Tab-separated table of C-alpha atoms in Angstrom:
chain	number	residue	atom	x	y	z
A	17	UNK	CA	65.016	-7.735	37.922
A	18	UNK	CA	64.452	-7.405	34.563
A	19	UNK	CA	61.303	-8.263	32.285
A	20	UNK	CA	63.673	-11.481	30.902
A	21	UNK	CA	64.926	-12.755	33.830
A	22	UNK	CA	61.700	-12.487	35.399
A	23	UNK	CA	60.233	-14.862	32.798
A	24	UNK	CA	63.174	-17.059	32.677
A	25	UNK	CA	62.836	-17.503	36.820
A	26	UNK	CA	58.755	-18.016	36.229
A	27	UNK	CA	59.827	-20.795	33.661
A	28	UNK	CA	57.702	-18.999	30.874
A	29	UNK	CA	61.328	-19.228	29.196
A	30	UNK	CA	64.200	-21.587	30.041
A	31	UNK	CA	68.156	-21.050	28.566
A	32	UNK	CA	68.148	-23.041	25.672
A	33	UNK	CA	65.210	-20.794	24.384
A	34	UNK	CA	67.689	-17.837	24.133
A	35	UNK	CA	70.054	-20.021	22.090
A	36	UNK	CA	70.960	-18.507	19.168
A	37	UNK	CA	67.881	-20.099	16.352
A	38	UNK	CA	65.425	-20.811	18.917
A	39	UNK	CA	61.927	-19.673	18.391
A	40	UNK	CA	61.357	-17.374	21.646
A	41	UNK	CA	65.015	-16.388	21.095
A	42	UNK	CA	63.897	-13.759	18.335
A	43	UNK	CA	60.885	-12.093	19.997
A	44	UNK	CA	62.607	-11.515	23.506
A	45	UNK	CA	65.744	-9.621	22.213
A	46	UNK	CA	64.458	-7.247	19.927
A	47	UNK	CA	64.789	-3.735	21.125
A	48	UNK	CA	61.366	-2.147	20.468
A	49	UNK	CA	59.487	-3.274	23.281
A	50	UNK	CA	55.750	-5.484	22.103
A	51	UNK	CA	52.558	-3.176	21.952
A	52	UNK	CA	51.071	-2.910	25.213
A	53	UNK	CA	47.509	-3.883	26.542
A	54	UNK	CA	44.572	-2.184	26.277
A	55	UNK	CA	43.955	-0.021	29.133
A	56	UNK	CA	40.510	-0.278	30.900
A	57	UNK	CA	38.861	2.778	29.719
A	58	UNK	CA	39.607	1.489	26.432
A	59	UNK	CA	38.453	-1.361	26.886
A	60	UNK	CA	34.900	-0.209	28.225
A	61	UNK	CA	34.654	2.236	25.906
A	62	UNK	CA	35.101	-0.295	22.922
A	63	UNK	CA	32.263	-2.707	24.789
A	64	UNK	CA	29.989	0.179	25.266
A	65	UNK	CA	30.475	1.554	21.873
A	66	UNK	CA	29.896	-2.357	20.555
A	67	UNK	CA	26.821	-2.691	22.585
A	68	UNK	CA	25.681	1.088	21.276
A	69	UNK	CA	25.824	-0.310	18.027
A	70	UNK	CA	23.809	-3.592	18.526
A	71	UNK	CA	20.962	-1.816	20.187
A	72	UNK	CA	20.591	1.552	18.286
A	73	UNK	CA	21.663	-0.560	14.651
A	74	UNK	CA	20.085	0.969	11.474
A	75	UNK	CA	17.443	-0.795	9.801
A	76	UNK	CA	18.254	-3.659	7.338
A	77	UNK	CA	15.229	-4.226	5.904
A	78	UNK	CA	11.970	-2.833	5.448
A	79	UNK	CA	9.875	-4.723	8.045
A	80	UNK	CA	12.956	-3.550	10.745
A	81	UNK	CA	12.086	0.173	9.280
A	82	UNK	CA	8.600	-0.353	10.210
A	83	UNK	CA	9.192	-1.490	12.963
A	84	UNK	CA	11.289	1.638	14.238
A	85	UNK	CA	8.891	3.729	12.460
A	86	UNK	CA	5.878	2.441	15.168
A	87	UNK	CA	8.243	2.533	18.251
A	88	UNK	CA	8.946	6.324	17.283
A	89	UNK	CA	4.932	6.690	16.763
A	90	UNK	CA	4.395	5.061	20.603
A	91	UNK	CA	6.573	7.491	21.832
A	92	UNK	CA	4.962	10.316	20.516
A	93	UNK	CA	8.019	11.251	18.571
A	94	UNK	CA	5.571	10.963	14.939
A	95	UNK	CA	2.078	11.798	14.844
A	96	UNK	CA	-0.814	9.496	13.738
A	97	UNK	CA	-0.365	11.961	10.293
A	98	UNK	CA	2.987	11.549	10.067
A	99	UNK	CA	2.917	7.846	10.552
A	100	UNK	CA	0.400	7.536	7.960
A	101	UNK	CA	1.676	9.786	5.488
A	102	UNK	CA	5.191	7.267	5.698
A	103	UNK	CA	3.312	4.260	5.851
A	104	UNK	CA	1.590	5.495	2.204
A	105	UNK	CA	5.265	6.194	1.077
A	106	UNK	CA	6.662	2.890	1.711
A	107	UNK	CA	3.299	0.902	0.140
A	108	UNK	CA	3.457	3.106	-2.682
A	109	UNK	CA	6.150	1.200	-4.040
A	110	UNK	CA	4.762	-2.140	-3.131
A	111	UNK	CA	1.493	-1.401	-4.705
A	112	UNK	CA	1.004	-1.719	-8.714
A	113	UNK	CA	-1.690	-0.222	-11.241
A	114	UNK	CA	-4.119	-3.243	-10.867
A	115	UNK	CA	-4.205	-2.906	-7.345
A	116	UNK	CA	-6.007	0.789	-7.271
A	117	UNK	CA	-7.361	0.672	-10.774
A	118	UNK	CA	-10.900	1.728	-11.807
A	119	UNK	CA	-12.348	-1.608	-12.905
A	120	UNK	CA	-12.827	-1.572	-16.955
A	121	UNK	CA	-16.891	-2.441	-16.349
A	122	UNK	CA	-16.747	1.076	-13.384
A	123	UNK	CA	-15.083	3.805	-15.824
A	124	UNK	CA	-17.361	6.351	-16.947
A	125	UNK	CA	-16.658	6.964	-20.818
A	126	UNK	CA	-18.098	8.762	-23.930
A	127	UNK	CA	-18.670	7.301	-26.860
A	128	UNK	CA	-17.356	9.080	-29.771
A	129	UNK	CA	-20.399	7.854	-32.065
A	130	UNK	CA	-23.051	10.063	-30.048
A	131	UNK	CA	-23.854	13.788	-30.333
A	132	UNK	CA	-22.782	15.849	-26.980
A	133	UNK	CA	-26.325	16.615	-26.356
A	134	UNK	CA	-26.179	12.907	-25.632
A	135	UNK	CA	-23.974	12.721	-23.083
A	136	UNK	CA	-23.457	16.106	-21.733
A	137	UNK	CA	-25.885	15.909	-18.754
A	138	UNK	CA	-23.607	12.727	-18.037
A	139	UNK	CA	-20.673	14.520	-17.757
A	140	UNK	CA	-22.374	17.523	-15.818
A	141	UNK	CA	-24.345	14.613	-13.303
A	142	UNK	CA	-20.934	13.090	-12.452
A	143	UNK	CA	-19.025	16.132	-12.086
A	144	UNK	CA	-15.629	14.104	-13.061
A	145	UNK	CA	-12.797	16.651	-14.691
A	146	UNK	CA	-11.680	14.422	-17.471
A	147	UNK	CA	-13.349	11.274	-19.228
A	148	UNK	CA	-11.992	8.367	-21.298
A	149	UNK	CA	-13.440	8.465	-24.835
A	150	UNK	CA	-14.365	5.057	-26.413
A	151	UNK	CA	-15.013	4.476	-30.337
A	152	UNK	CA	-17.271	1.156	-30.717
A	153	UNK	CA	-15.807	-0.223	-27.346
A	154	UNK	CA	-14.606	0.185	-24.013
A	155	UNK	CA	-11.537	-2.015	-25.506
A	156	UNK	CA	-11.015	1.137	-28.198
A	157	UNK	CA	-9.970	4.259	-25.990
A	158	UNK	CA	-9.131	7.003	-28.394
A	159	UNK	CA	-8.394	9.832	-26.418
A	160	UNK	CA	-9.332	12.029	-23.031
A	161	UNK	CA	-11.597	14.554	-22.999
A	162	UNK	CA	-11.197	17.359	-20.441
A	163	UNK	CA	-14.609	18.768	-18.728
A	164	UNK	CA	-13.066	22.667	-19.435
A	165	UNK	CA	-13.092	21.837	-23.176
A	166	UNK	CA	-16.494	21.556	-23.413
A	167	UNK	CA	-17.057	25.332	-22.468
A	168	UNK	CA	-16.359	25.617	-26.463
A	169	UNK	CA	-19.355	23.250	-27.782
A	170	UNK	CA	-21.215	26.515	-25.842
A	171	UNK	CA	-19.665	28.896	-27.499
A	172	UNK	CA	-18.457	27.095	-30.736
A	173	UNK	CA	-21.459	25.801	-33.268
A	174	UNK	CA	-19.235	23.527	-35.257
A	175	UNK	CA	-17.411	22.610	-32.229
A	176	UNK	CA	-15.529	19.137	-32.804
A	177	UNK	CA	-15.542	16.714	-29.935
A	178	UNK	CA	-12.555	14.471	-32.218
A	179	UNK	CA	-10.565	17.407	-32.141
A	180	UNK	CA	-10.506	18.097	-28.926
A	181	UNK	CA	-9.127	14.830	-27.242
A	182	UNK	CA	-6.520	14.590	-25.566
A	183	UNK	CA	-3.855	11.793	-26.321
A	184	UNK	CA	-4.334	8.875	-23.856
A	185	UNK	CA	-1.574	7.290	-21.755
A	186	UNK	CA	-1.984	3.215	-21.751
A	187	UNK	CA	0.062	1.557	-18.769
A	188	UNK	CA	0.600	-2.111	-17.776
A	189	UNK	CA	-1.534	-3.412	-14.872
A	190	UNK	CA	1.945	-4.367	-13.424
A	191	UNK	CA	3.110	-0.870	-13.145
A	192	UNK	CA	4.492	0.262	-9.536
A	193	UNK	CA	2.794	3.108	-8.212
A	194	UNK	CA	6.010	5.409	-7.240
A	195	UNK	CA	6.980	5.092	-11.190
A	196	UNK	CA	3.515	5.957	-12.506
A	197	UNK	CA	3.363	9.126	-9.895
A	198	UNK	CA	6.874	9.900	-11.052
A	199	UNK	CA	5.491	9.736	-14.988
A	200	UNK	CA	2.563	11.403	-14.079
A	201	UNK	CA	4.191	14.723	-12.385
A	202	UNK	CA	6.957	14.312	-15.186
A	203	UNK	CA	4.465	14.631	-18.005
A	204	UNK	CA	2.014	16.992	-15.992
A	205	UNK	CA	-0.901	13.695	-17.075
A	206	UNK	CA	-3.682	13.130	-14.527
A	207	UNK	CA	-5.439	9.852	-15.567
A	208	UNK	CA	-3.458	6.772	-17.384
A	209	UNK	CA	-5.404	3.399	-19.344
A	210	UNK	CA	-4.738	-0.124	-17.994
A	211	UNK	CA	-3.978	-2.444	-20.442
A	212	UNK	CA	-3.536	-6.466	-19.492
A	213	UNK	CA	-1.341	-8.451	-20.969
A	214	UNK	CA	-3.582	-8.799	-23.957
A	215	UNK	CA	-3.790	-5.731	-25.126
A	216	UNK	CA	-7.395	-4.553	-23.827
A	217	UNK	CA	-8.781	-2.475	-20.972
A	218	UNK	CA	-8.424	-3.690	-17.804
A	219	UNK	CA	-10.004	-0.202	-16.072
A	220	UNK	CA	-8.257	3.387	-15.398
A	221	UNK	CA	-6.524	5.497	-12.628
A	222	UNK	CA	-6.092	9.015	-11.805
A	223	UNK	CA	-2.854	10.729	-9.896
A	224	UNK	CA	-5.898	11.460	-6.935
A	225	UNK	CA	-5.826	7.661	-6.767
A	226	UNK	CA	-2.112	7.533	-5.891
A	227	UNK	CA	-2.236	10.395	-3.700
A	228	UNK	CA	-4.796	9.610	-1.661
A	229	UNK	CA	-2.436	6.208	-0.932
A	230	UNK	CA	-0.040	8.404	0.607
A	231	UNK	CA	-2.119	11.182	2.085
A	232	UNK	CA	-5.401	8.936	2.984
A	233	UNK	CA	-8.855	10.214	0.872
A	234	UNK	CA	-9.020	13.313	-0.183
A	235	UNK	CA	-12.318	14.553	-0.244
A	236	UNK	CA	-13.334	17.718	-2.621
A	237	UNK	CA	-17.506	19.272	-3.387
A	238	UNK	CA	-18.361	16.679	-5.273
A	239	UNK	CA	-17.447	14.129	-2.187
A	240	UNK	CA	-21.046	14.661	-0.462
A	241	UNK	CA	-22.117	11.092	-0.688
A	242	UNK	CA	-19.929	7.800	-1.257
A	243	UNK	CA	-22.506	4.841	-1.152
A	244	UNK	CA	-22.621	4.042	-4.303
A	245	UNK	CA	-18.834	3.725	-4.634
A	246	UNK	CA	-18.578	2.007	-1.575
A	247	UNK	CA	-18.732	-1.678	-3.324
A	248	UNK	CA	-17.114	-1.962	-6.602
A	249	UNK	CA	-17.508	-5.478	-8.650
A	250	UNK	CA	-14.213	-6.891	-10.220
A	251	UNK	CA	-14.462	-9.176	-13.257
A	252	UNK	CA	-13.203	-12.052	-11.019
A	253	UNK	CA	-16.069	-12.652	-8.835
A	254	UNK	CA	-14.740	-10.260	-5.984
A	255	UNK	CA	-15.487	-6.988	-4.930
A	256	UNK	CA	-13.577	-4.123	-3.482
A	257	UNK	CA	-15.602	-2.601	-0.340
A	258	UNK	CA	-14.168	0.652	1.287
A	259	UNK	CA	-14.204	0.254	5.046
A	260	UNK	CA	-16.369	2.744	6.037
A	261	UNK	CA	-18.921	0.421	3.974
A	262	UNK	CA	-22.105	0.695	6.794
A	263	UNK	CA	-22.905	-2.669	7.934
A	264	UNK	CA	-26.559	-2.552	6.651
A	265	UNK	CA	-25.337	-1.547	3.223
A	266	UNK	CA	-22.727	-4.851	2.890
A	267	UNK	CA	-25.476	-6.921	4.432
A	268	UNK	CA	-28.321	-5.979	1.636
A	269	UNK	CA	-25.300	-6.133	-1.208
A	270	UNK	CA	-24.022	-9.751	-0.236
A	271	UNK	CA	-27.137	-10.980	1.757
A	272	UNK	CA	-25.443	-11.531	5.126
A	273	UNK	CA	-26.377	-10.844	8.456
A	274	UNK	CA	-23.547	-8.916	10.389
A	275	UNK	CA	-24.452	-7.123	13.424
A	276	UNK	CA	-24.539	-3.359	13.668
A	277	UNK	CA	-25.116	-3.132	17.448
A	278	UNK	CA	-21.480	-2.488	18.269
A	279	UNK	CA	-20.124	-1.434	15.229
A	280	UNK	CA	-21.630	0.496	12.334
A	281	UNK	CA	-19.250	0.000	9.693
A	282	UNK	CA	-17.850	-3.357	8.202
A	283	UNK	CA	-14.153	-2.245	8.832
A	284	UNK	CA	-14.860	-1.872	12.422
A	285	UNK	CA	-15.974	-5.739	12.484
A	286	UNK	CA	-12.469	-6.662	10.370
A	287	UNK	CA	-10.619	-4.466	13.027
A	288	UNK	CA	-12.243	-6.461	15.529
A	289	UNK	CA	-11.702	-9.721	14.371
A	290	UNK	CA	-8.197	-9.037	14.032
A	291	UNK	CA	-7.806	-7.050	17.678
A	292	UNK	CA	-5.271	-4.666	16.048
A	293	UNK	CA	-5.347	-2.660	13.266
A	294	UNK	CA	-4.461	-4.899	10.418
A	295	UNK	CA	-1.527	-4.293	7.731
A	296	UNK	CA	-2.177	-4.273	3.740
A	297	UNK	CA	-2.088	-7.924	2.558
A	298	UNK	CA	-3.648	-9.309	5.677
A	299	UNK	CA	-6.504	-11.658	5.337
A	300	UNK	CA	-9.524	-12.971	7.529
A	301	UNK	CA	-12.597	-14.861	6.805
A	302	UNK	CA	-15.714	-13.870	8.433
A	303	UNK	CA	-18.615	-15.702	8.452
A	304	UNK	CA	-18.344	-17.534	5.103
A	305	UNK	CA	-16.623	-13.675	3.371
A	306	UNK	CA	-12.631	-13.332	3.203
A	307	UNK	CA	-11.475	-9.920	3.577
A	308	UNK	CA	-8.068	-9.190	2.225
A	309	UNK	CA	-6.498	-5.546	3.382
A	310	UNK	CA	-5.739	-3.558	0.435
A	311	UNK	CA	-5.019	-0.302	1.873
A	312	UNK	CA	-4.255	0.369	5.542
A	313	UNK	CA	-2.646	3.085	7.645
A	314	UNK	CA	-1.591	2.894	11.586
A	315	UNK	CA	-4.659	4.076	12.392
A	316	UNK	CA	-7.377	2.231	10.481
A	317	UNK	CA	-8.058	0.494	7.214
A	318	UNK	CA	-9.332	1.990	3.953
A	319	UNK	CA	-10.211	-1.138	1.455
A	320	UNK	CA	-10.682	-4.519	1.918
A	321	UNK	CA	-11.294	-7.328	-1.544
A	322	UNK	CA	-13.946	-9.177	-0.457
A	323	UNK	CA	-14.772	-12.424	-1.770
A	324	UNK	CA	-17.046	-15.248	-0.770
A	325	UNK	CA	-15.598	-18.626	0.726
A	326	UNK	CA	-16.227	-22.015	-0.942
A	327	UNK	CA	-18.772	-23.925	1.192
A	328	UNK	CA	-17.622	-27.639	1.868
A	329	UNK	CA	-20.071	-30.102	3.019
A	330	UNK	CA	-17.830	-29.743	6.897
A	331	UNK	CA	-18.082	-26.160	6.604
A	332	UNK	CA	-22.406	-26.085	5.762
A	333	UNK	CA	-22.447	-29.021	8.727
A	334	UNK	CA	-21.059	-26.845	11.409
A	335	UNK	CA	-22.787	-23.684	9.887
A	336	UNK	CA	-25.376	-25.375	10.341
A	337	UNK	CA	-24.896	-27.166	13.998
A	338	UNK	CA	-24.335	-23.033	15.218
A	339	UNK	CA	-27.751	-22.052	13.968
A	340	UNK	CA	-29.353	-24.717	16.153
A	341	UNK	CA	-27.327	-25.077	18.840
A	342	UNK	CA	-26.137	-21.079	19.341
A	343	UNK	CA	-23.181	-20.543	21.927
C-alpha cells in the first residue's frame, strides 16, 4: 500500500482533497518526497548540546564573571594570588582618582620660597623619591622634584631648585584608574595632581598606589613601620583606616572601646561582623562607626572609610539601656 492510500484509508485525506485545486491536493503529488524527521541521535544530541550551553554559558556581566571567577578559586583551579591579582584588575576600572588619592591636607610638599637647607632633612626623614613643590600654597603646585636631583645641590654651589622641577601632571578626581595607569606607563610619569572641579588640590597619587590595587601592598626599606599612616583624615569628616589598623590604635584615635581579646586588628572585627570576607563598596555600622570597604581582595580587606554615625535620641536610649542592662 502506498504512503497515499494509506492516508486516504486512515481518513487523514478523503477524495475530494485530491481534486484538482484542493489544498492537500498540491503537497501529496509532488514528486520530491517532504524532509524527513529527525532521527534520535539527533535529536539527543541537539538537547544535550542545548543543555551544554545553558549550564557551561559565558558570562554576561561582570557580577556572573565573578562569580565563575570564585567557583574556579573553590576548586583550586586559581590560587588565593591569582584570584586577587584578577579581582584588582576588574576594580581597577571601577575605582577613580579620588578614591586612592593622597588627601590635599596628607601630601608632603616643598615650598619653593625656602632654602634647601630648610627642607632637606625633610626629604631625607621621609625617604619619599619625588615631592610636589608648592609656591605660596598647597593650591599652587609648580612642579615635581625628584629625590636623585638633589645629589647636585651637593655637588653644585649655585645649584637651582626652580630649575630642576619637573613638569607636574594635574588629573580630575573623576579619573578611572585603568586610564591613569595606562597614561602613566605611556608617559613613563610616576605621581599625578588631583584637581576638583574647582580648580584646586584635592591631594596626589603615585603609579605604587594603583599597583598595589592590583597586586595588594607592596612593601619596600622604607616600609618598617605603618602606624602613622594607618588613619588618614579626609576634609569631609571621615577617615580612611587600613585594616590592619590594631584595635588599641583605632580605639585611642576615635575614643571607642572595641575588644582586642579575639581579634587584634579592626579589619578582623569588620570581617567578623560580616561572617565573610566583605566586597569593596560594602558597608556596616559598628557600634555607633560605619565602615565602608574601599579595597578588598578574596582573601581579606585592605581599607575601610570610616565615619561616625549620627546619634538619635532612639539610638543614645538603647545605647544606653545595653550599658545597664548588658546581654
Amino acid at each position: 500500500m502506498s504512503r497515499l492510500s494509506r492516508l486516504v484509508y486512515s481518513g487523514f485525506v478523503t477524495t475530494q482533497d485530491l481534486l484538482p485545486g484542493s489544498p492537500a491536493a498540491g503537497p501529496l503529488l509532488m514528486s520530491e518526497p517532504p524532509p524527513s524527521p529527525l532521527t534520535p541521535s539527533q535529536k539527543h544530541k541537539s538537547l544535550l548540546e542545548r543543555l551544554t550551553a545553558f549550564i557551561f554559558r559565558e558570562p554576561e556581566n561582570r557580577e556572573e564573571l565573578l562569580e565563575a571567577l570564585h567557583d574556579a578559586h573553590e576548586r583550586n583551579l586559581l590560587d588565593a594570588d591569582a584570584m586577587s591579582m584578577i579581582e584588582g584588575v576588574l576594580q581597577v576600572s571601577e575605582l577613580r582618582a579620588r578614591d586612592l588619592m593622597i588627601p590635599r591636607s596628607q601630601m608632603d610638599v616643598i615650598d619653593i620660597a625656602e632654602p634647601p637647607e630648610k627642607w632637606i632633612d625633610f626629604v631625607i626623614e621621609t625617604a619619599h623619591s619625588r615631592f610636589p613643590v608648592i609656591e605660596g600654597s598647597r593650591d599652587h603646585v609648580i612642579g615635581i622634584l625628584l629625590a636623585k636631583d638633589l645629589l647636585r645641590y651637593y655637588r653644585e654651589e649655585d645649584f637651582d631648585v626652580r630649575g630642576s622641577l619637573r613638569p607636574a601632571v594635574f588629573i580630575p578626581e573623576s579619573k578611572p584608574l585603568n586610564v591613569l595607569l595606562r597614561d602613566f606607563r605611556a608617559n613613563r610619569n610616576h605621581i599625578a595632581i588631583v584637581v576638583d572641579e574647582y580648580g584646586g588640590i584635592s591631594g596626589l597619587i603615585t603609579i605604587e598606589d594603583v599597583l598595589e590595587q592590583i597586586v595588594g601592598d607592596i612593601e619596600d626599606e622604607y616600609d618598617f613601620d605603618e602606624s602613622e599612616d594607618a588613619i588618614i583624615a579626609e576634609d569631609n569628616g571621615k577617615y580612611r583606616v587600613k585594616a590592619l589598623t590594631e584595635i588599641a590604635q583605632f580605639n585611642e584615635s576615635f575614643s571607642t572601646r572595641f575588644p582586642d581579646d579575639e581579634f587584634d586588628t579592626i579589619g578582623g572585627i569588620v570581617t567578623d561582623r560580616f561572617g565573610r570576607v566583605p566586597k569593596r563598596g560594602e558597608a556596616v555600622e559598628i557600634d555607633g562607626m560605619r565602615f565602608e570597604v574601599l579595597r578588598a581582595d578574596a582573601r581579606q580587606a585592605h581599607l575601610f572609610l570610616v565615619s561616625r554615625v549620627p546619634k538619635t535620641v532612639i539610638r543614645e536610649f538603647f545605647e544606653d539601656d545595653e550599658h545597664r542592662h548588658p546581654a
